[in-house]
Amino acid sequence: MAEATLAPPASGLPASLKPVLLLVGIAAAVAAGVTVVLWTRGPSYSLLYANIAAEDQSQIAQALDTAQIPYRIQPGSNNIEVASERVSEARMKLAGQGLPESGGGFALMDKDPGFGVSQFMENARYQHALETELGRTIANLRPVEGARVHLAIPRQSAFVRDKHPGSASVFVQVKPGRRLEQGQVQAIVNLVASSIPDLEPSQVTVVDQQGHLLSAPEGHDEFSLREQQFDMVHRLEEDYTQRIEALLTPMIGSGRVRAQVVAQMDMAVSEEAHEQYKPDSQIVRSEQLSEQTNRDGSGPQGVPGALTNQPPAGGVAQPAPNATAVAKNAADAKATAAPAAGLTQPVAGGAAGSASDSTSKQTTRNYEIDRTLAYTRQPAGKLKRLTVAVLIDNLRTADKDGKTKETPLTPQQLEHVNQLVKDAVGFDESRGDNVNVVNASFTTEAAAPESDLQTPAFWESPLFLNIAKLLAGLLVLLVLVLAVLRPLVRSLVGPARAAVQFMPRPGETVAGNSPAVPAASAKEIAVTHEQQIAQARTLVSQDPKRVAQVVRGWVAQDE
């Protein structure tokens, strides 16, 4: 039986071009692999500065070369990127050298503006410098990573009625895991408003990188008032919650205390005027005392002696006494009668007795009644009731074997904790406050301490980016090996089997009466490609079983 070797038909390419194409494919695959390896091992770049002016690019590039910091400049956007792990170092070195100079705030005012600069350009440069300086000042706050300020200052007029107020908008980029408190936002608003003449704080708007409006203008509508009231209640509840957790954490452990406070507040504004009198309480405010004495003139008068006591001459009447003296003299006249013709006799005993006096006293007292005037104005935000709920984990201790052992709190410990919570929130029973402390076992996830900073996502970390880059490089190399190198190698090895040789044994016929080819003349079999194809077709048509066996052998060898 003749032994035959059959190869698959060769491609239509000339045999001389196959080695050249094979070498080109191998070289391209190797170059792609080297490129991928260098890309995976190279540093990852991050943005250093964006939209850098052309005059600053050369200075920044020279400074980075001096500091031996790798960088690259994107030609389309004029952005400078440096290695991710050296961004902070590059910014510090450039800031120390005063770079970049363009957009440097009031440092631009030191440069010579040149001849023929208009007033409009001067005002625009001043406003841009003011915006830059305000942005730098705001960026110095701890939670703020960067800030930009836009001012809308109208042109001032000489007429007071034509003046228009200005406005400003502030864009702040908050650091990852941080947030601006309401007090910090209000500080930014007041900072910008105080830096611009005639700018009201209500005309300043603050927005963060998420598009959230941080500075809500003070309004008097119902929605604004409700939002302010809700914020007041929320801040009060949060303050009480922090008090409780800060007080119990040293005793129970970090992350093993949960507290919730519900505050009911009266947001109504009330005014009350009160006036009260106490008639039983009388106080002398003022007192006036006056005394008056009247003396009668009919008594003895003159200088004491004999001449004074002589009776009056005839025809001379005595002065008319007053009514009191007349009545008294009449009474005395009835008692003693001493008539004398044409004469008026003095009252008997008038010389011996004293003249009659009249005395009057008058007292005026002013009393003041106790009077109370009270005006009370109760602002909004009066605390009406507090409801506190505290959940405490079991005490965890380690036994002799090192295992964690949970121990519930005793009733005495719960009572102590309850009293501590009441003292922390200012418990008032008359107000209707309620405090409830419960002890229960926490799960492992709930007992984990909470971090004040928000942990960035895993895919944002540099480690994940490096691993992803390495895996992508390995995947590309694997594709090059399987899709490019392997077919090229197989095509290189395949032509070795392209010759189809049938070497029949001596005296053996092939497909009929054809004489067998002797072994010595095996080398003289057709060499050309066309002759090999013709012989292969002849064998397939004459003896398909042998061809099938040869093909089966090829498949077995490839496996």
Coordinates of C-alpha atoms in Angstrom, one line a residue, residues 19-344:
P19 CA 7.9 35.2 4.9
V20 CA 7.9 39.0 4.4
L21 CA 4.3 39.3 5.6
L22 CA 5.0 36.9 8.4
L23 CA 7.9 39.1 9.7
V24 CA 5.8 42.3 9.3
G25 CA 2.9 40.8 11.3
I26 CA 5.3 39.6 14.1
A27 CA 7.0 43.0 14.2
A28 CA 3.6 44.8 14.5
A29 CA 2.4 42.4 17.2
V30 CA 5.6 42.9 19.2
A31 CA 5.4 46.7 18.8
A32 CA 1.8 46.7 20.0
G33 CA 2.7 44.5 23.0
V34 CA 5.6 46.8 24.0
T35 CA 3.3 49.9 23.7
V36 CA 0.7 48.2 25.9
V37 CA 3.4 47.3 28.5
L38 CA 4.8 50.8 28.5
W39 CA 1.3 52.3 28.8
T40 CA 0.5 50.1 31.8
R41 CA 3.7 50.9 33.6
G42 CA 3.6 54.6 32.8
P43 CA 2.3 57.1 35.3
S44 CA -1.3 58.3 35.2
Y45 CA -1.8 62.0 34.6
S46 CA -4.1 64.4 36.3
L47 CA -5.1 68.0 35.4
L48 CA -2.8 70.6 36.9
Y49 CA -4.1 73.8 35.3
A50 CA -6.7 74.4 32.6
N51 CA -6.7 77.0 29.8
I52 CA -3.2 78.2 30.5
A53 CA -2.1 81.2 28.5
A54 CA 0.6 80.8 25.9
E55 CA 3.0 83.1 27.8
D56 CA 2.7 81.0 30.9
Q57 CA 3.1 77.6 29.3
S58 CA 6.8 78.0 28.7
Q59 CA 7.5 79.2 32.3
I60 CA 5.5 76.4 33.8
A61 CA 7.2 73.8 31.6
Q62 CA 10.6 75.1 32.5
A63 CA 9.7 75.0 36.2
L64 CA 8.4 71.4 36.0
D65 CA 11.6 70.3 34.1
T66 CA 13.7 71.9 36.8
A67 CA 11.7 70.0 39.5
Q68 CA 11.9 66.8 37.4
I69 CA 8.1 66.4 37.4
P70 CA 6.7 64.6 34.3
Y71 CA 4.1 66.5 32.5
R72 CA 2.3 66.8 29.2
I73 CA 0.5 69.6 27.4
Q74 CA -2.7 68.9 25.5
P75 CA -2.5 71.0 22.4
G76 CA -6.3 71.3 21.8
S77 CA -7.3 72.7 25.2
N78 CA -4.0 74.1 26.5
N79 CA -4.3 72.0 29.6
I80 CA -1.2 70.9 31.6
E81 CA -1.3 67.5 33.2
V82 CA 1.2 66.0 35.6
A83 CA 1.6 62.6 37.4
S84 CA -1.4 62.0 39.7
E85 CA 0.7 61.5 42.7
R86 CA 2.7 64.7 42.2
V87 CA -0.1 67.2 41.6
S88 CA 0.1 68.8 45.0
E89 CA 3.9 69.0 44.8
A90 CA 3.8 70.7 41.4
R91 CA 1.2 73.3 42.5
M92 CA 3.3 74.1 45.6
K93 CA 6.4 74.6 43.6
L94 CA 4.7 76.7 40.9
A95 CA 2.9 78.8 43.6
G96 CA 6.3 79.5 45.2
Q97 CA 7.6 80.9 41.9
G98 CA 4.4 83.0 41.4
L99 CA 3.1 80.9 38.5
P100 CA 0.9 81.1 36.6
E101 CA 1.1 84.8 36.4
S102 CA -2.0 85.3 34.1
G103 CA -5.2 85.7 36.1
G104 CA -3.2 86.5 39.2
G105 CA -5.7 89.0 40.7
F106 CA -4.3 92.4 41.6
A107 CA -0.8 91.3 40.5
L108 CA -2.0 92.2 37.0
M109 CA -2.3 95.8 38.1
D110 CA 1.5 96.0 38.5
K111 CA 2.1 95.4 34.8
D112 CA 2.3 98.2 32.4
P113 CA -1.0 98.2 30.5
G114 CA 0.5 99.9 27.6
F115 CA -0.5 103.0 25.7
G116 CA -4.0 103.6 24.5
V117 CA -5.9 101.3 26.9
S118 CA -9.5 102.4 27.2
Q119 CA -11.4 103.0 30.4
F120 CA -13.6 100.0 29.6
M121 CA -10.6 97.7 29.6
E122 CA -9.3 99.2 32.8
N123 CA -12.7 98.6 34.5
A124 CA -12.8 95.0 33.1
R125 CA -9.3 94.3 34.4
Y126 CA -10.1 95.6 37.8
Q127 CA -13.3 93.6 38.1
H128 CA -11.5 90.4 36.9
A129 CA -8.8 91.0 39.5
L130 CA -11.4 91.5 42.2
E131 CA -13.2 88.3 41.3
T132 CA -9.9 86.4 41.3
E133 CA -8.9 87.7 44.7
L134 CA -12.3 86.9 46.2
G135 CA -12.1 83.4 44.7
R136 CA -8.7 82.8 46.3
T137 CA -9.9 84.0 49.6
I138 CA -12.9 81.7 49.6
A139 CA -10.7 78.8 48.5
N140 CA -8.7 79.1 51.7
L141 CA -11.6 77.8 53.7
R142 CA -11.0 74.2 54.9
P143 CA -14.0 72.5 53.2
V144 CA -13.5 74.4 49.9
E145 CA -11.1 73.1 47.3
G146 CA -11.7 75.9 44.7
A147 CA -14.0 78.8 44.1
R148 CA -14.9 81.3 41.4
V149 CA -16.7 84.6 41.8
H150 CA -18.8 86.4 39.2
L151 CA -19.7 90.0 39.8
A152 CA -22.5 91.9 38.1
I153 CA -21.8 95.5 39.0
P154 CA -23.9 98.1 37.1
R155 CA -22.6 101.3 35.9
Q156 CA -23.1 104.0 38.5
S157 CA -25.0 107.1 37.7
A158 CA -24.8 110.6 39.1
F159 CA -28.5 110.6 39.9
V160 CA -29.6 108.8 43.0
R161 CA -32.9 107.6 41.5
D162 CA -31.0 105.8 38.7
K163 CA -28.7 103.7 40.9
H164 CA -29.2 100.0 40.6
P165 CA -27.9 97.4 43.2
G166 CA -25.2 94.9 42.1
S167 CA -25.3 91.2 42.5
A168 CA -22.7 88.4 42.8
S169 CA -22.6 84.6 42.3
V170 CA -20.1 82.3 43.9
F171 CA -19.3 78.8 42.7
V172 CA -17.5 76.6 45.3
Q173 CA -16.0 73.2 44.7
V174 CA -16.2 71.3 48.0
K175 CA -13.6 68.7 48.9
P176 CA -14.7 65.1 48.7
G177 CA -16.4 63.9 51.9
R178 CA -16.9 67.5 53.2
R179 CA -19.8 69.8 53.2
L180 CA -20.4 73.5 54.0
E181 CA -22.4 74.3 57.1
Q182 CA -25.0 77.0 57.0
G183 CA -22.8 79.3 59.1
Q184 CA -20.0 78.9 56.6
V185 CA -22.2 79.7 53.7
Q186 CA -23.5 82.8 55.4
A187 CA -19.8 83.8 56.1
I188 CA -19.1 83.5 52.3
V189 CA -22.1 85.6 51.5
N190 CA -21.1 88.3 54.0
L191 CA -17.5 88.2 52.8
V192 CA -18.5 88.9 49.2
A193 CA -21.1 91.5 50.1
S194 CA -18.7 93.4 52.4
S195 CA -16.1 93.5 49.6
I196 CA -18.3 95.3 47.1
P197 CA -19.8 98.7 47.8
D198 CA -23.6 98.9 47.9
L199 CA -24.0 95.1 47.6
E200 CA -26.6 93.5 49.8
P201 CA -26.1 90.0 51.2
S202 CA -29.5 89.0 49.7
Q203 CA -28.0 89.6 46.2
V204 CA -25.3 87.0 46.7
T205 CA -25.9 83.4 45.5
V206 CA -23.7 80.4 46.4
V207 CA -23.8 77.2 44.4
D208 CA -21.6 74.0 44.8
Q209 CA -20.3 71.6 42.1
Q210 CA -23.4 69.4 42.5
G211 CA -25.7 72.3 41.5
H212 CA -27.2 72.7 44.9
L213 CA -28.2 76.2 46.0
L214 CA -26.5 76.8 49.3
S215 CA -27.6 80.3 50.0
A216 CA -31.4 80.6 50.0
P217 CA -32.5 84.3 49.9
E218 CA -34.4 85.5 52.9
G219 CA -38.0 85.7 51.9
H220 CA -41.2 86.4 53.8
D221 CA -43.4 84.0 51.9
E222 CA -44.9 81.0 53.6
F223 CA -42.5 78.5 51.9
S224 CA -39.4 80.3 53.0
L225 CA -40.6 80.7 56.6
R226 CA -41.4 77.0 56.8
E227 CA -38.0 76.1 55.5
Q228 CA -36.3 78.3 58.0
Q229 CA -38.5 76.8 60.8
F230 CA -37.7 73.3 59.7
D231 CA -34.0 74.1 59.6
M232 CA -34.2 75.5 63.1
V233 CA -35.9 72.4 64.5
H234 CA -33.5 70.1 62.7
R235 CA -30.5 71.9 64.1
L236 CA -31.9 71.8 67.6
E237 CA -32.5 68.0 67.3
E238 CA -29.1 67.4 65.9
D239 CA -27.5 69.4 68.7
Y240 CA -29.3 67.3 71.3
T241 CA -28.4 64.1 69.5
Q242 CA -24.7 65.0 69.5
R243 CA -24.8 65.9 73.2
I244 CA -26.2 62.5 74.1
E245 CA -23.8 60.5 71.9
A246 CA -20.8 62.5 73.1
L247 CA -21.8 61.9 76.7
L248 CA -22.4 58.1 76.4
T249 CA -19.7 57.1 73.9
P250 CA -16.8 57.1 76.5
M251 CA -18.9 54.7 78.7
I252 CA -20.4 52.4 76.1
G253 CA -18.0 52.6 73.2
S254 CA -17.6 54.2 69.9
G255 CA -20.5 53.5 67.5
R256 CA -22.5 51.6 70.2
V257 CA -25.0 54.5 71.0
R258 CA -27.8 55.6 68.8
A259 CA -30.0 58.6 69.8
Q260 CA -32.9 60.3 68.2
V261 CA -34.6 63.5 69.5
V262 CA -37.9 64.9 68.4
A263 CA -38.5 68.5 69.4
Q264 CA -41.9 70.2 69.2
M265 CA -41.5 74.0 69.0
D266 CA -44.0 76.7 68.9
M267 CA -43.4 78.9 65.9
A268 CA -46.1 81.5 66.7
V269 CA -45.0 85.0 67.6
S270 CA -47.0 86.5 70.5
E271 CA -47.1 90.0 72.0
E272 CA -48.9 90.8 75.3
A273 CA -49.3 94.1 77.3
H274 CA -50.4 93.8 81.0
E275 CA -51.4 96.5 83.5
Q276 CA -52.3 95.6 87.1
Y277 CA -53.3 97.6 90.2
K278 CA -53.2 96.6 93.9
P279 CA -55.5 98.8 95.9
D280 CA -54.5 97.2 99.3
S281 CA -51.0 98.4 98.9
Q282 CA -51.0 102.2 99.5
I283 CA -47.8 104.2 99.8
V284 CA -47.6 107.9 100.8
R285 CA -46.1 109.6 97.9
S286 CA -46.2 113.3 99.2
E287 CA -47.5 115.2 102.3
Q288 CA -48.1 118.9 102.8
L289 CA -48.9 120.5 106.2
S290 CA -50.0 124.1 106.7
E291 CA -50.9 125.9 110.0
Q292 CA -52.4 129.5 110.3
T293 CA -52.9 131.6 113.5
N294 CA -55.1 134.8 113.7
R295 CA -54.8 137.2 116.7
D296 CA -57.5 139.7 117.8
G297 CA -56.4 143.4 117.9
S298 CA -58.8 144.6 120.8
G299 CA -56.5 143.7 123.6
P300 CA -54.0 145.9 125.4
Q301 CA -51.8 147.7 123.0
G302 CA -49.0 150.2 123.2
V303 CA -46.1 150.5 125.6
P304 CA -46.8 149.0 129.0
G305 CA -47.2 151.7 131.7
A306 CA -49.6 154.3 133.2
L307 CA -50.1 156.2 130.0
T308 CA -51.2 153.2 128.2
N309 CA -53.8 152.2 130.8
Q310 CA -55.5 155.6 130.7
P311 CA -59.1 155.7 129.4
P312 CA -59.6 157.4 126.1
A313 CA -60.8 161.0 125.9
G314 CA -64.4 161.9 125.3
G315 CA -65.8 161.6 121.9
V316 CA -63.2 159.1 120.7
A317 CA -64.5 155.6 119.9
Q318 CA -62.5 152.5 120.1
P319 CA -61.7 150.5 117.0
A320 CA -64.5 148.1 115.9
P321 CA -63.7 144.6 117.2
N322 CA -64.2 141.6 115.2
A323 CA -67.2 139.4 115.5
T324 CA -65.6 137.1 118.0
A325 CA -64.5 139.9 120.2
V326 CA -67.9 141.6 120.0
A327 CA -69.6 138.4 121.1
K328 CA -67.2 137.9 123.9
N329 CA -67.5 141.6 125.1
A330 CA -71.3 141.3 125.0
A331 CA -71.2 138.4 127.3
D332 CA -68.8 140.1 129.6
A333 CA -71.1 143.3 129.6
K334 CA -74.0 141.3 130.9
A335 CA -71.9 140.0 133.7
T336 CA -70.5 143.5 134.7
A337 CA -72.5 146.7 134.0
A338 CA -70.6 150.0 134.3
P339 CA -72.6 152.7 132.3
A340 CA -71.1 155.9 131.4
A341 CA -72.8 158.6 129.4
G342 CA -71.2 159.2 126.0
L343 CA -68.4 156.8 126.7
T344 CA -67.5 153.4 125.5

